[in-house]
mmCIF file of C-alpha atoms and ligand atoms in Angstrom:
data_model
loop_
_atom_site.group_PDB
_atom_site.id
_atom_site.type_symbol
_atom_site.label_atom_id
_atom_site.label_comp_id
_atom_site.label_asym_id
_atom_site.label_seq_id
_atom_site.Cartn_x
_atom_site.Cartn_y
_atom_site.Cartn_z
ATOM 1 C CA UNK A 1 220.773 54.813 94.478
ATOM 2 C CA UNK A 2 222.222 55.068 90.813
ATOM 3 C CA UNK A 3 222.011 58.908 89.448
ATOM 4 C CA UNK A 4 221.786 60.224 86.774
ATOM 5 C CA UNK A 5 223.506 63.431 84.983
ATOM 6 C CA UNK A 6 221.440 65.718 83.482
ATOM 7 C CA UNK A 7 222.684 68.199 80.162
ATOM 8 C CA UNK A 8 223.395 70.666 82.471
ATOM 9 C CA UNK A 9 225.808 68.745 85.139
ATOM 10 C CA UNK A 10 223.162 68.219 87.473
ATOM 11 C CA UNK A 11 222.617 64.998 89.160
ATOM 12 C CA UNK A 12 218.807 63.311 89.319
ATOM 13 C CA UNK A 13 217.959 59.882 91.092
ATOM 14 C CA UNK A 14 217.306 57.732 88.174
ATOM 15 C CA UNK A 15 214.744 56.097 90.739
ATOM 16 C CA UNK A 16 212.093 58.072 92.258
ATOM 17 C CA UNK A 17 208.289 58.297 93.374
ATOM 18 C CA UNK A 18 205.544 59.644 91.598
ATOM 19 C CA UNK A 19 202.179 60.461 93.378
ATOM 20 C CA UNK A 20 199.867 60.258 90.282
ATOM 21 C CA UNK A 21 196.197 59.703 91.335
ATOM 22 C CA UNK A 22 197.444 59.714 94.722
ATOM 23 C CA UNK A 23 195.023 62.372 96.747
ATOM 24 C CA UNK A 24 195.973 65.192 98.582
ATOM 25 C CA UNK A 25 194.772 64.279 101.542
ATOM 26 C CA UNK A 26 197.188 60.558 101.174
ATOM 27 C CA UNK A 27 199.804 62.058 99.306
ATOM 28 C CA UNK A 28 201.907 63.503 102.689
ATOM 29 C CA UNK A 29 201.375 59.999 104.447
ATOM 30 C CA UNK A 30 202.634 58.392 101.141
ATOM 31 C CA UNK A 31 205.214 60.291 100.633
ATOM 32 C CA UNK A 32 206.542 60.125 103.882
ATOM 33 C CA UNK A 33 206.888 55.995 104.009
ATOM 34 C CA UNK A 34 208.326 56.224 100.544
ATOM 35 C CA UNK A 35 211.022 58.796 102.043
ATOM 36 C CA UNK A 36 211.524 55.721 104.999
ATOM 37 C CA UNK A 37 211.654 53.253 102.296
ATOM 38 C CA UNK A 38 214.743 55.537 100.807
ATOM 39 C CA UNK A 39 213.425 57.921 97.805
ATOM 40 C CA UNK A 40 214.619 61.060 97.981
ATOM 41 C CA UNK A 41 213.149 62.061 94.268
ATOM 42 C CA UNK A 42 209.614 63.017 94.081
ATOM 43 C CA UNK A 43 207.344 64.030 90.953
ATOM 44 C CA UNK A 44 204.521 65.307 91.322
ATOM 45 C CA UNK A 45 202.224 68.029 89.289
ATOM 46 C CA UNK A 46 200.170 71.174 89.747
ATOM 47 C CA UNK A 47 197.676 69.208 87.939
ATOM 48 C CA UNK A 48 197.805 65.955 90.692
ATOM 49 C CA UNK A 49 196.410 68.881 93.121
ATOM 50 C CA UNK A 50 199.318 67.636 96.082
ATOM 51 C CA UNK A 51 202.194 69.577 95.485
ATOM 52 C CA UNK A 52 201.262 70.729 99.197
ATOM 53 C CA UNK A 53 201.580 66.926 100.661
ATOM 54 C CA UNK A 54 205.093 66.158 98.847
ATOM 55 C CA UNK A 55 206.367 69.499 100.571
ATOM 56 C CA UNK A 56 204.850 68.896 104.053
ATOM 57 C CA UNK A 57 206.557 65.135 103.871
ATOM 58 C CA UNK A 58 209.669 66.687 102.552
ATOM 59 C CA UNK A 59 209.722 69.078 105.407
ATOM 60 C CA UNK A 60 208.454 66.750 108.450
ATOM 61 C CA UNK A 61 211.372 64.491 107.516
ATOM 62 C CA UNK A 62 214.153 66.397 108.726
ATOM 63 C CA UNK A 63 216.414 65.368 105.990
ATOM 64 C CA UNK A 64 217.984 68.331 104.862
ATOM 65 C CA UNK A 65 216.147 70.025 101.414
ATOM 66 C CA UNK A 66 219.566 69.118 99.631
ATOM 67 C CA UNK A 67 218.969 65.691 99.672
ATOM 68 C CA UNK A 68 215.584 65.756 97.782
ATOM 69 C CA UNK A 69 215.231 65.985 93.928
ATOM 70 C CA UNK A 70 211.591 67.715 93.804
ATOM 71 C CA UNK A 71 209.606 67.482 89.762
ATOM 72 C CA UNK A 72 206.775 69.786 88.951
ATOM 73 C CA UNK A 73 204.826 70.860 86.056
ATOM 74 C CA UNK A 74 203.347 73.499 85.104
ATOM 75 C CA UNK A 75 199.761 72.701 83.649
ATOM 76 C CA UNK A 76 198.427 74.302 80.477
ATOM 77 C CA UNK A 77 195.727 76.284 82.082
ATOM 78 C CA UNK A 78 198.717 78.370 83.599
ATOM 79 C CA UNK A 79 200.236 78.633 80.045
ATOM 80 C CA UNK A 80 201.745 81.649 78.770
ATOM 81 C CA UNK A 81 204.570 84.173 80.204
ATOM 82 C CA UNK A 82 202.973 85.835 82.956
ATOM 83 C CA UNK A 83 200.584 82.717 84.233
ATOM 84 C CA UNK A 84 203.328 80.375 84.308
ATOM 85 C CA UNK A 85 205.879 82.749 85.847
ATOM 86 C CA UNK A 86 202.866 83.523 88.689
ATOM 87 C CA UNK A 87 201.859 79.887 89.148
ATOM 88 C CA UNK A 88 205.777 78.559 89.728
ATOM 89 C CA UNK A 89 205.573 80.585 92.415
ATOM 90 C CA UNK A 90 202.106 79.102 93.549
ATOM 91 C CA UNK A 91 204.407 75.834 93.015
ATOM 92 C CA UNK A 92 207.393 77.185 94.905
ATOM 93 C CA UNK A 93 204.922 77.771 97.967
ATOM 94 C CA UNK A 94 202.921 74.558 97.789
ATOM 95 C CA UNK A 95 206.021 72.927 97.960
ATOM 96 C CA UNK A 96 207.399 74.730 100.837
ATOM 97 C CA UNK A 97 210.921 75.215 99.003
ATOM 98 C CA UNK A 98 212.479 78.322 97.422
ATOM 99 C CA UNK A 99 213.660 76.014 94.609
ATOM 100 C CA UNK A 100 212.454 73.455 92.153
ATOM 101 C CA UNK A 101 214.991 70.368 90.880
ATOM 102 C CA UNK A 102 213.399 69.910 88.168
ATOM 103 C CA UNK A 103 210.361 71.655 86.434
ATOM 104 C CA UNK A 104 208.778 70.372 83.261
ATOM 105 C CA UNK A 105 206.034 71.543 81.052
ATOM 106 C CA UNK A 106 203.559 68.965 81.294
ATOM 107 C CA UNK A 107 201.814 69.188 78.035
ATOM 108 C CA UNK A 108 202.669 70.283 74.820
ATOM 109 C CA UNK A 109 199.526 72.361 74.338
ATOM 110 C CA UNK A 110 198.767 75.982 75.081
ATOM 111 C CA UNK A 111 201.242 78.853 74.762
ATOM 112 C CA UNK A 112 204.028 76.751 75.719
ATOM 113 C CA UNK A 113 206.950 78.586 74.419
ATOM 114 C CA UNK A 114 205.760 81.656 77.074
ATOM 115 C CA UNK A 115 205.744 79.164 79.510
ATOM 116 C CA UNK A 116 209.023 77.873 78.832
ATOM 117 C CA UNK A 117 210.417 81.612 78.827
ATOM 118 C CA UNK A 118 208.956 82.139 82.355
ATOM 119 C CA UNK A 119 210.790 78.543 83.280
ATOM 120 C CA UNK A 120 214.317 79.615 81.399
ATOM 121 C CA UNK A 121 214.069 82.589 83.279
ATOM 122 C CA UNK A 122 213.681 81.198 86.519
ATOM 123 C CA UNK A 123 216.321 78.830 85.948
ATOM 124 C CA UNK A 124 218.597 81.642 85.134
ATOM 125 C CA UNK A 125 217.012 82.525 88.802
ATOM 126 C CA UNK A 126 217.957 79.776 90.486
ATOM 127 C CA UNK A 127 214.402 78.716 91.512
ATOM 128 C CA UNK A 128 214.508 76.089 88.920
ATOM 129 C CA UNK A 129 217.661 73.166 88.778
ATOM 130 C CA UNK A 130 216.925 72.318 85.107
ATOM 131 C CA UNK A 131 214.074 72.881 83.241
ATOM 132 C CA UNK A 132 212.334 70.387 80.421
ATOM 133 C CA UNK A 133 209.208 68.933 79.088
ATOM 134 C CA UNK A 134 206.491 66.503 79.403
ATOM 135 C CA UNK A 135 204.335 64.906 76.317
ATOM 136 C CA UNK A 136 206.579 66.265 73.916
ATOM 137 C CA UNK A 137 206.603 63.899 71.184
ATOM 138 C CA UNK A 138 209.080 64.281 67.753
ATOM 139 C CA UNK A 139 207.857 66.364 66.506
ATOM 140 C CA UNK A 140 206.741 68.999 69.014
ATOM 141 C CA UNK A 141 210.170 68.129 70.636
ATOM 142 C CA UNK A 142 212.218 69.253 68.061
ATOM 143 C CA UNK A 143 210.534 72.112 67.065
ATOM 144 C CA UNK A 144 211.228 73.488 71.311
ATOM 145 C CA UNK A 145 214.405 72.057 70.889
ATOM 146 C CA UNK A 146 215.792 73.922 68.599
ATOM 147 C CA UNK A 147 214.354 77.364 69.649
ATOM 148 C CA UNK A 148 215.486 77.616 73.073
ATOM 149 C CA UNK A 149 218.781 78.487 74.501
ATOM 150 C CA UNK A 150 218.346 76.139 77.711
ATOM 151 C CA UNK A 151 217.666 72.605 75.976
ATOM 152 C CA UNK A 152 215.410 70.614 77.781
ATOM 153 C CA UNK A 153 217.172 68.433 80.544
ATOM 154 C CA UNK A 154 214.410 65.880 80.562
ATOM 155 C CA UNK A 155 211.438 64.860 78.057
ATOM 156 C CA UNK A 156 209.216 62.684 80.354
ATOM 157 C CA UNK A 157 206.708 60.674 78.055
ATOM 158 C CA UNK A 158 205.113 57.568 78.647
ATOM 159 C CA UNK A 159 207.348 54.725 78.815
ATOM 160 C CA UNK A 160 207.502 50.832 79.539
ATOM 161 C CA UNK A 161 207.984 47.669 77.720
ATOM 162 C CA UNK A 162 205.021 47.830 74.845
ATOM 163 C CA UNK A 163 205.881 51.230 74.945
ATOM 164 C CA UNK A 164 209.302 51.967 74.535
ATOM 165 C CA UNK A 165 210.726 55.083 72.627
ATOM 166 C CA UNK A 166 212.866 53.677 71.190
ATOM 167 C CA UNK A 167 213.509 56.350 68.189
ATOM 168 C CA UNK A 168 212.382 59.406 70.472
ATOM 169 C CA UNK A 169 215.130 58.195 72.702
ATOM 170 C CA UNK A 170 217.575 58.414 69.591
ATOM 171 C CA UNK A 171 215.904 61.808 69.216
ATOM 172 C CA UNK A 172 216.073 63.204 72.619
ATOM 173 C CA UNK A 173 219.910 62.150 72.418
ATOM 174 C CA UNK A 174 221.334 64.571 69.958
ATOM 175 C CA UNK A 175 219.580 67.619 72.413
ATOM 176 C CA UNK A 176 221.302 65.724 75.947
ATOM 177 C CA UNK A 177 217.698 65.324 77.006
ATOM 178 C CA UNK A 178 217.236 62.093 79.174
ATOM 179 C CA UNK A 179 214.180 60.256 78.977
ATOM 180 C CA UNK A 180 211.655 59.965 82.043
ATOM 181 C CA UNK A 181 209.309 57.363 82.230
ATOM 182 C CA UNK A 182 205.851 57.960 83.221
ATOM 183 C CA UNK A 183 203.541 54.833 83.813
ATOM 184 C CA UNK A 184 206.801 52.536 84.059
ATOM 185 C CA UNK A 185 204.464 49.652 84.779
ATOM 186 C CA UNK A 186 201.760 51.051 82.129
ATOM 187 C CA UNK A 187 199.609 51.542 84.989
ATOM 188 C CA UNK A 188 199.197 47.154 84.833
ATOM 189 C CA UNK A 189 197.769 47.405 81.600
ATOM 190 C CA UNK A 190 198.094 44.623 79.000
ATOM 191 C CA UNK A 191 198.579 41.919 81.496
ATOM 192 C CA UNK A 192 201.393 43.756 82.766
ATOM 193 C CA UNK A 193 202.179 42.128 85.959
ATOM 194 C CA UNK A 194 201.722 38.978 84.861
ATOM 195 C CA UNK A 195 203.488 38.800 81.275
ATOM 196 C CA UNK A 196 205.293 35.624 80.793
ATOM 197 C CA UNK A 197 208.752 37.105 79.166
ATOM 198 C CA UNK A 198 208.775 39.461 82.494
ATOM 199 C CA UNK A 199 208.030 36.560 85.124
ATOM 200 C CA UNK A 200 210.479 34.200 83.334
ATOM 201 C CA UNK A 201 213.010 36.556 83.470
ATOM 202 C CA UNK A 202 212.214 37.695 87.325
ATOM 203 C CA UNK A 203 212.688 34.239 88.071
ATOM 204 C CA UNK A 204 216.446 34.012 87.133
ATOM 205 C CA UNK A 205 217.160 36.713 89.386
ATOM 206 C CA UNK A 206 214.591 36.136 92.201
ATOM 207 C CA UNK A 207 213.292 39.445 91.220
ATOM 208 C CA UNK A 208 209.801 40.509 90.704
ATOM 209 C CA UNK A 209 207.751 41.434 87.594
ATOM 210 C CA UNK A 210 207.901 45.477 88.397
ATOM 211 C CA UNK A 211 211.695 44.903 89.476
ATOM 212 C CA UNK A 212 212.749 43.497 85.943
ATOM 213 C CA UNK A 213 210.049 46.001 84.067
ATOM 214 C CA UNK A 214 212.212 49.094 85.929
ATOM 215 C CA UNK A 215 215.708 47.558 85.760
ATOM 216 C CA UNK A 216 215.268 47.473 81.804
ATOM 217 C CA UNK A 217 214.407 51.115 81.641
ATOM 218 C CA UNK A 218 216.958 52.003 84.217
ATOM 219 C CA UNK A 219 219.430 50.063 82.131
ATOM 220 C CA UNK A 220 218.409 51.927 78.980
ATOM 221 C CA UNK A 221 219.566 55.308 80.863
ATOM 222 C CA UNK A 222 216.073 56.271 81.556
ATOM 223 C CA UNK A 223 214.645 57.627 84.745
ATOM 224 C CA UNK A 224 212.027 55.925 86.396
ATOM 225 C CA UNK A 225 209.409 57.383 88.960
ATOM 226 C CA UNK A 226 206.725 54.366 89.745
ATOM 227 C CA UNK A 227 203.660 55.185 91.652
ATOM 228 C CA UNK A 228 202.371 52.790 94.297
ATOM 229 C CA UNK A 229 200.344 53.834 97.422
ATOM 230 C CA UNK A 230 201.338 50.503 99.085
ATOM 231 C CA UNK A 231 204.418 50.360 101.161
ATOM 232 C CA UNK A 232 205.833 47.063 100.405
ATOM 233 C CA UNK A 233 205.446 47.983 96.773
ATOM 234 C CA UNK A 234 207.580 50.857 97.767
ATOM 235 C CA UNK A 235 210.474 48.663 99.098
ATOM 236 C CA UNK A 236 210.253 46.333 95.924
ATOM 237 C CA UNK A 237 210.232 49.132 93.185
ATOM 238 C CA UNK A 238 213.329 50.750 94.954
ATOM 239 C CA UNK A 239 215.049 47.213 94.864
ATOM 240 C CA UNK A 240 216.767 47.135 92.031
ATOM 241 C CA UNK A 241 220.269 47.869 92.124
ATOM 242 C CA UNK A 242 221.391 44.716 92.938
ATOM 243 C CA UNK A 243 221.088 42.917 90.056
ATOM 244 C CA UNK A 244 221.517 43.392 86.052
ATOM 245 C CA UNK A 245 220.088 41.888 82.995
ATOM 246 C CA UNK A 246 222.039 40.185 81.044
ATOM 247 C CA UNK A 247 222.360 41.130 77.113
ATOM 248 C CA UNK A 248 219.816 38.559 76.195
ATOM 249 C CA UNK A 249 217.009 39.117 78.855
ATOM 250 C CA UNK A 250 217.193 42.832 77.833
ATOM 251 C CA UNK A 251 216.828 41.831 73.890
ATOM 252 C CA UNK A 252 214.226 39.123 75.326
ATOM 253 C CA UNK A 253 212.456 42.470 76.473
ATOM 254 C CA UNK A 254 212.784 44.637 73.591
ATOM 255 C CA UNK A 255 211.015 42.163 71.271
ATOM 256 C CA UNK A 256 208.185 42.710 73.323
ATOM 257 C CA UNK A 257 207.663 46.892 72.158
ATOM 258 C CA UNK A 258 204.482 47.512 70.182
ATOM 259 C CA UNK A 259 205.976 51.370 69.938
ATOM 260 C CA UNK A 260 201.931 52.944 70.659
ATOM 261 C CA UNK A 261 200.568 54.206 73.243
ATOM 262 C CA UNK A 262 198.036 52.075 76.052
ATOM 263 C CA UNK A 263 196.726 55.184 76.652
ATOM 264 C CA UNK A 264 195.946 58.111 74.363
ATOM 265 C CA UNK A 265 197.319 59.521 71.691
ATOM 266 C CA UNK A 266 198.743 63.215 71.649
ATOM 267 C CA UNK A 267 197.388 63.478 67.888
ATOM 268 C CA UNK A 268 193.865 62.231 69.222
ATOM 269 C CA UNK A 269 191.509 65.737 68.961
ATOM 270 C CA UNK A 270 188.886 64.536 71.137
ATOM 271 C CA UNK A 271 191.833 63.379 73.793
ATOM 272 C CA UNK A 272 193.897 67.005 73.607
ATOM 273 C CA UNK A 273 190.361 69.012 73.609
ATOM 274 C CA UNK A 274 189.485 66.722 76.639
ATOM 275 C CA UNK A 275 192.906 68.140 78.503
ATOM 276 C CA UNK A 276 192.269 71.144 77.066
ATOM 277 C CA UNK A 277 189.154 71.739 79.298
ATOM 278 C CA UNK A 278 191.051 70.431 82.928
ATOM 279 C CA UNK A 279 191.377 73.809 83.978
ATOM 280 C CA UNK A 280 193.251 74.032 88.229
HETATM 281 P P1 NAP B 301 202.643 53.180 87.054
HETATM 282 O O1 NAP B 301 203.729 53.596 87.974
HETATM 283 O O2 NAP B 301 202.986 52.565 85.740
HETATM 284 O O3 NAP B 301 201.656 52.158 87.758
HETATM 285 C C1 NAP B 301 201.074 52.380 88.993
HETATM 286 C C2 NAP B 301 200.199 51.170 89.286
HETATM 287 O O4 NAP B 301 200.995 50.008 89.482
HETATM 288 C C3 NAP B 301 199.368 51.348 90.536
HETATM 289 O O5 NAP B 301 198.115 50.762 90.283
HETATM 290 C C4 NAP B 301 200.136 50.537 91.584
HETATM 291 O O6 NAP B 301 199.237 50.023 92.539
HETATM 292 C C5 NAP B 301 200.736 49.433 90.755
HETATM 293 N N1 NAP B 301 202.016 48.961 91.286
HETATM 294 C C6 NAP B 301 203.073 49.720 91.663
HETATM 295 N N2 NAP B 301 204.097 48.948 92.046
HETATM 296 C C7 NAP B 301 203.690 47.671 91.913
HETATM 297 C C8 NAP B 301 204.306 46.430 92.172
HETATM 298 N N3 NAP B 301 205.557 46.350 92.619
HETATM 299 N N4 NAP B 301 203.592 45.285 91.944
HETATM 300 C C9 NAP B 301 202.321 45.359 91.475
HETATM 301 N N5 NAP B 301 201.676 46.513 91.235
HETATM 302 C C10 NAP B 301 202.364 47.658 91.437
HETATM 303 O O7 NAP B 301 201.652 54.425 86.740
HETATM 304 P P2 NAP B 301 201.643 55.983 86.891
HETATM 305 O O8 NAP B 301 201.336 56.364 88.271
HETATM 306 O O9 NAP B 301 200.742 56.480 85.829
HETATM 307 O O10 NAP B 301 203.119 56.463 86.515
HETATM 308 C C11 NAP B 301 204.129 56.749 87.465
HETATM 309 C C12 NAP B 301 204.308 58.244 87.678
HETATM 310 O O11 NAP B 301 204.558 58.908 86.435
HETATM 311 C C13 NAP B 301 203.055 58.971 88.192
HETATM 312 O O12 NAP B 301 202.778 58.747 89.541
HETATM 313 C C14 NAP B 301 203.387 60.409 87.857
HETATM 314 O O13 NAP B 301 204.302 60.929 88.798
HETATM 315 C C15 NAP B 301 204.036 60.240 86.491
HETATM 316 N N6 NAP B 301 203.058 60.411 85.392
HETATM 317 C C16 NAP B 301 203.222 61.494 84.573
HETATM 318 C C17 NAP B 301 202.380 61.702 83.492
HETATM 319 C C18 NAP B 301 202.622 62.882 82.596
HETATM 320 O O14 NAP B 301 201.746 63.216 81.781
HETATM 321 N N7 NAP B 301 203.744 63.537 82.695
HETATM 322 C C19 NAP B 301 201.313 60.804 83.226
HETATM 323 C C20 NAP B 301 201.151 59.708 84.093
HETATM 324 C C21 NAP B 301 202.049 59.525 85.143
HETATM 325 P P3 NAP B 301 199.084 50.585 94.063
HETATM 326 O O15 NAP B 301 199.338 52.060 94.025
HETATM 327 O O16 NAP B 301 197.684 50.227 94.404
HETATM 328 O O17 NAP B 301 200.099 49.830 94.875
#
């Protein structure tokens, strides 16, 4: 596994698994066969509702806590100061850990700037690794950016081929804040899995649609966390450190970038009133 380093010196998988959609009551037996297949980063959410399952795996491994990089975010209904500093330690508990690796803010809405107080302090704690954000587009980044002392390590946005980031990337650069791909696969939307540029390329390499989607993010110094619930999906996303594009497959790749969302749009009313009202 290739890591990554992080604006703070800390090391991060730039490969892990993200249980999205995945439900509590799967998410420990998930977890646990992608921990066989050989992750050892996990992201998960307050929002996904199975922060419980990723710490129960984590702890019914036996591998020691050390060797895990755990991701969790705090959701807007625990916005603020005070809510976010009580529900990281809801976190801290679900998760069976006295420390987080890595704890974002998962969307830019709410009183964020409390809750990134509460998250600077418990860095400053210990009980977070590095802290960053989630969602955070230009222009919300830079306005967090630039007034807080601990910049944020990590901005994870959504992130694949049609999608790429291109200029938020540039962005993120000047702060040391890494990119982190969410929906590295766009969740198969847009023909994803069976996009001729992708499979043409796979082909060269013997690798797989998902294997040459990830190795061009990976190769753009971006951190990848793809969901599947299916093991030998598991083994295949995590396969991909044996090969490397070539200059021209990866320029092959960035011609396909529409720069939008498949989504939703962060600037969408109905969409951030809809996320507004998802209250855990
Ligand atoms: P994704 O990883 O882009 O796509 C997951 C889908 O791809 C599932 O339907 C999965 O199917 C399928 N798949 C996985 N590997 C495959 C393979 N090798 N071949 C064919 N199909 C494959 O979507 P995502 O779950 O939205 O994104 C990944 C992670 O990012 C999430 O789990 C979550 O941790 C994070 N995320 C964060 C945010 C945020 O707001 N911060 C938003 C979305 C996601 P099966 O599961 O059926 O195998």
């Amino acid at each position: 596994m290739k890591n990554i380093t992080l604006n703070n010196g800390l090391e991060m998988p730039i490969l892990g698994y993200g249980v999205y959609q995945i439900s509590p009551e799967e998410c420990e037996k998930n977890v646990s066969e992608a921990i066989s297949a050989g992750y050892r980063s996990i992201d998960t959410a307050q929002a996904y509702g199975n922060e419980e399952g990723v710490g129960t795996a984590i702890k019914k491994s036996g591998i020691p806590r050390s060797e895990f990089f755990v991701t969790t975010k705090i959701w807007i209904s625990n916005a603020g100061f005070e809510q976010a500093k009580k529900s990281i330690e809801q976190s801290l508990q679900k998760l069976q850990t006295n420390y987080i690796d890595l704890l974002l803010i998962h969307q830019p809405f709410g009183d964020y700037y409390g809750t990134y107080s509460a998250m600077e302090e418990a860095y400053k704690e210990g009980k977070a690794k590095a802290i960053g954000v989630s969602n955070f587009y230009p222009d919300r980044f830079i306005d967090l950016a630039e007034h807080v002392s601990v910049k944020p390590a990590v901005n994870q946005v959504e992130t694949h081929v049609f999608n790429q980031q291109i200029k938020s990337q540039e962005l993120m650069d000047k702060y040391g804040t890494k990119v982190m791909s969410w929906g590295p696969f766009a969740e198969g939307k847009n023909n994803f899995f069976s996009n001729e540029t992708l499979q043409n390329i796979g082909k060269k390499y013997g690798k797989s649609v998902a294997q040459v989607a990830l190795r061009f993010l990976i190769q753009r110094d971006i951190i990848v966390i793809p969901k599947t619930v299916t093991k030998e999906r598991m083994i295949e996303n995590i396969n991909v450190f044996d090969f490397e594009l070539s200059r021209q497959d990866m320029d092959s790749i960035f011609k396909l970038d529409i720069a939008e969302s498949l989504f939703f749009s962060h600037y969408d009313a109905d969409f951030v009133k809809m996320i507004l009202s998802y209250k855990i």
